[in-house]
Amino acid sequence: MLIIMYLLDATDRRILAALDADSRATVQAIAYELGLARGTVHTRLDRLQRSGALKAHSPRLHPPALGWPLRAHITAEANQDKLDLTIADLEQIPEIIECVAVSGQSDLSIEIVARDADDVYRITQAIMKCRGVLRTATSIMLRELISRRQHQLL
């Protein structure tokens, strides 16, 4: 996805803060809450989506409530010549909730959800079987101290 650099003004920030507080808020509700015209809110949200600054709407799921009480962070070293194959294989593992390329000793940073420690082991073994993965290191997340947040960036 191409992301176009977009400078947020005060109105954009207010709209995004309202949406962050209630991701299901309608354009009309945001307009009313902020004292803006509905067309203004709609146009700005559309522009933010087209620029890539605002991701597609999705509910914030809580994995433990869905039967996935454990999270783990896995770093992986990968053969760069096979990276496309590695990513294609990783996409087939449903417990992977995020994978990003990183700099440093490892090439990939992978976050997974799991049912228990044996499940973490099983998922890690599945990752090791992906084409191009050379080695992994796993850290189980013990407790969430600061939830994923972005409102403070506005």
CSV table of C-alpha atoms in Angstrom, one decimal:
chain,number,residue,atom,x,y,z
A,1,MET,CA,0.0,0.0,0.0
A,2,LEU,CA,1.3,3.4,-1.0
A,3,ILE,CA,1.1,5.9,1.9
A,4,ILE,CA,1.1,9.5,0.9
A,5,MET,CA,2.6,11.8,3.5
A,6,TYR,CA,-0.3,13.9,4.8
A,7,LEU,CA,0.0,16.7,7.3
A,8,LEU,CA,-2.8,16.7,9.8
A,9,ASP,CA,-4.3,20.0,10.8
A,10,ALA,CA,-6.2,20.6,14.0
A,11,THR,CA,-9.6,19.6,12.5
A,12,ASP,CA,-8.2,16.3,11.2
A,13,ARG,CA,-6.8,15.6,14.6
A,14,ARG,CA,-10.1,16.3,16.3
A,15,ILE,CA,-11.9,14.0,13.9
A,16,LEU,CA,-9.4,11.2,14.4
A,17,ALA,CA,-9.5,11.6,18.2
A,18,ALA,CA,-13.3,11.3,18.1
A,19,LEU,CA,-13.0,8.2,15.9
A,20,ASP,CA,-10.4,6.7,18.2
A,21,ALA,CA,-12.6,7.2,21.2
A,22,ASP,CA,-15.6,5.5,19.4
A,23,SER,CA,-14.6,3.6,16.2
A,24,ARG,CA,-18.3,3.0,15.4
A,25,ALA,CA,-19.2,6.7,15.5
A,26,THR,CA,-21.1,7.8,12.4
A,27,VAL,CA,-20.0,10.8,10.3
A,28,GLN,CA,-23.1,12.6,11.5
A,29,ALA,CA,-22.3,11.9,15.2
A,30,ILE,CA,-18.7,13.1,14.8
A,31,ALA,CA,-19.9,16.2,13.0
A,32,TYR,CA,-22.4,17.0,15.7
A,33,GLU,CA,-19.9,16.3,18.6
A,34,LEU,CA,-17.3,18.5,17.0
A,35,GLY,CA,-19.6,21.2,15.7
A,36,LEU,CA,-18.6,20.6,12.1
A,37,ALA,CA,-20.5,20.2,8.9
A,38,ARG,CA,-21.2,16.6,8.0
A,39,GLY,CA,-19.7,17.1,4.5
A,40,THR,CA,-16.5,18.4,6.1
A,41,VAL,CA,-16.1,15.3,8.3
A,42,HIS,CA,-17.0,13.0,5.4
A,43,THR,CA,-14.5,14.7,3.0
A,44,ARG,CA,-11.7,14.7,5.5
A,45,LEU,CA,-12.2,11.0,6.4
A,46,ASP,CA,-12.3,10.1,2.8
A,47,ARG,CA,-9.0,12.0,2.1
A,48,LEU,CA,-7.4,10.4,5.2
A,49,GLN,CA,-8.4,6.9,4.0
A,50,ARG,CA,-7.2,7.5,0.4
A,51,SER,CA,-3.8,8.8,1.7
A,52,GLY,CA,-3.3,5.7,3.8
A,53,ALA,CA,-3.2,7.7,7.0
A,54,LEU,CA,-6.4,6.1,8.2
A,55,LYS,CA,-6.6,2.3,8.0
A,56,ALA,CA,-9.6,0.3,7.1
A,57,HIS,CA,-12.1,0.0,10.0
A,58,SER,CA,-12.0,-3.1,12.0
A,59,PRO,CA,-13.2,-3.9,15.5
A,60,ARG,CA,-10.6,-4.1,18.3
A,61,LEU,CA,-10.6,-7.7,19.2
A,62,HIS,CA,-9.4,-8.9,22.6
A,63,PRO,CA,-7.6,-12.3,21.9
A,64,PRO,CA,-8.0,-13.7,25.4
A,65,ALA,CA,-11.8,-13.3,25.1
A,66,LEU,CA,-11.6,-15.3,21.9
A,67,GLY,CA,-9.7,-18.2,23.5
A,68,TRP,CA,-6.1,-16.9,22.8
A,69,PRO,CA,-4.8,-16.0,26.3
A,70,LEU,CA,-1.1,-16.0,25.4
A,71,ARG,CA,0.9,-13.6,23.2
A,72,ALA,CA,4.4,-14.1,22.1
A,73,HIS,CA,7.0,-12.1,20.2
A,74,ILE,CA,9.2,-14.1,17.8
A,75,THR,CA,12.2,-12.7,16.0
A,76,ALA,CA,13.3,-14.6,12.9
A,77,GLU,CA,16.4,-14.5,10.7
A,78,ALA,CA,15.5,-15.2,7.1
A,79,ASN,CA,17.3,-15.9,3.9
A,80,GLN,CA,16.8,-12.6,2.0
A,81,ASP,CA,16.7,-14.4,-1.4
A,82,LYS,CA,13.6,-16.3,-0.2
A,83,LEU,CA,11.9,-13.5,1.7
A,84,ASP,CA,8.8,-13.4,-0.6
A,85,LEU,CA,8.4,-17.2,-0.1
A,86,THR,CA,8.9,-16.8,3.7
A,87,ILE,CA,6.2,-14.1,3.9
A,88,ALA,CA,3.8,-16.2,1.7
A,89,ASP,CA,4.3,-19.2,4.1
A,90,LEU,CA,3.9,-17.0,7.2
A,91,GLU,CA,0.6,-15.6,5.9
A,92,GLN,CA,-0.8,-19.2,6.1
A,93,ILE,CA,-0.3,-19.3,9.9
A,94,PRO,CA,-3.5,-17.9,11.3
A,95,GLU,CA,-2.1,-17.3,14.8
A,96,ILE,CA,0.3,-14.7,13.4
A,97,ILE,CA,-1.3,-11.3,14.1
A,98,GLU,CA,1.5,-9.1,12.9
A,99,CYS,CA,4.8,-9.4,11.0
A,100,VAL,CA,7.2,-6.6,10.3
A,101,ALA,CA,10.6,-6.3,8.8
A,102,VAL,CA,13.2,-5.0,11.3
A,103,SER,CA,16.8,-3.8,11.3
A,104,GLY,CA,19.4,-5.4,13.5
A,105,GLN,CA,20.3,-9.0,14.2
A,106,SER,CA,16.9,-10.3,13.1
A,107,ASP,CA,15.0,-9.7,9.9
A,108,LEU,CA,11.4,-10.2,11.0
A,109,SER,CA,9.5,-9.4,14.2
A,110,ILE,CA,6.4,-11.6,14.5
A,111,GLU,CA,3.6,-11.4,17.0
A,112,ILE,CA,1.5,-14.4,17.6
A,113,VAL,CA,-1.5,-15.5,19.8
A,114,ALA,CA,-1.7,-18.9,21.4
A,115,ARG,CA,-3.8,-21.0,23.7
A,116,ASP,CA,-1.0,-22.2,26.0
A,117,ALA,CA,2.8,-22.8,26.1
A,118,ASP,CA,2.5,-26.0,24.0
A,119,ASP,CA,0.6,-24.0,21.4
A,120,VAL,CA,3.4,-21.4,21.3
A,121,TYR,CA,5.8,-24.2,20.7
A,122,ARG,CA,3.7,-25.6,17.9
A,123,ILE,CA,3.4,-22.2,16.2
A,124,THR,CA,7.1,-21.6,16.5
A,125,GLN,CA,7.8,-24.9,14.9
A,126,ALA,CA,5.4,-24.0,12.0
A,127,ILE,CA,7.3,-20.7,11.6
A,128,MET,CA,10.6,-22.6,11.5
A,129,LYS,CA,9.3,-24.8,8.7
A,130,CYS,CA,8.6,-21.7,6.5
A,131,ARG,CA,10.8,-21.5,3.5
A,132,GLY,CA,13.8,-19.2,4.1
A,133,VAL,CA,13.5,-19.1,7.9
A,134,LEU,CA,17.0,-19.8,9.4
A,135,ARG,CA,16.4,-19.4,13.1
A,136,THR,CA,14.0,-17.9,15.6
A,137,ALA,CA,13.9,-16.6,19.2
A,138,THR,CA,10.7,-16.5,21.2
A,139,SER,CA,9.6,-14.4,24.1
A,140,ILE,CA,6.3,-14.9,25.8
A,141,MET,CA,4.5,-11.7,26.8
A,142,LEU,CA,3.6,-12.0,30.5
A,143,ARG,CA,1.4,-8.9,31.0
A,144,GLU,CA,0.2,-6.0,28.9
A,145,LEU,CA,1.3,-2.9,30.7
A,146,ILE,CA,0.4,-0.3,28.1
A,147,SER,CA,-2.3,-1.2,25.6
A,148,ARG,CA,-1.7,-0.4,21.9
A,149,ARG,CA,-2.5,3.3,21.7
A,150,GLN,CA,-2.3,6.1,19.2
A,151,HIS,CA,-4.6,8.8,20.6
A,152,GLN,CA,-1.6,10.5,22.2
A,153,LEU,CA,-0.1,11.1,18.7
A,154,LEU,CA,-2.9,13.3,17.7
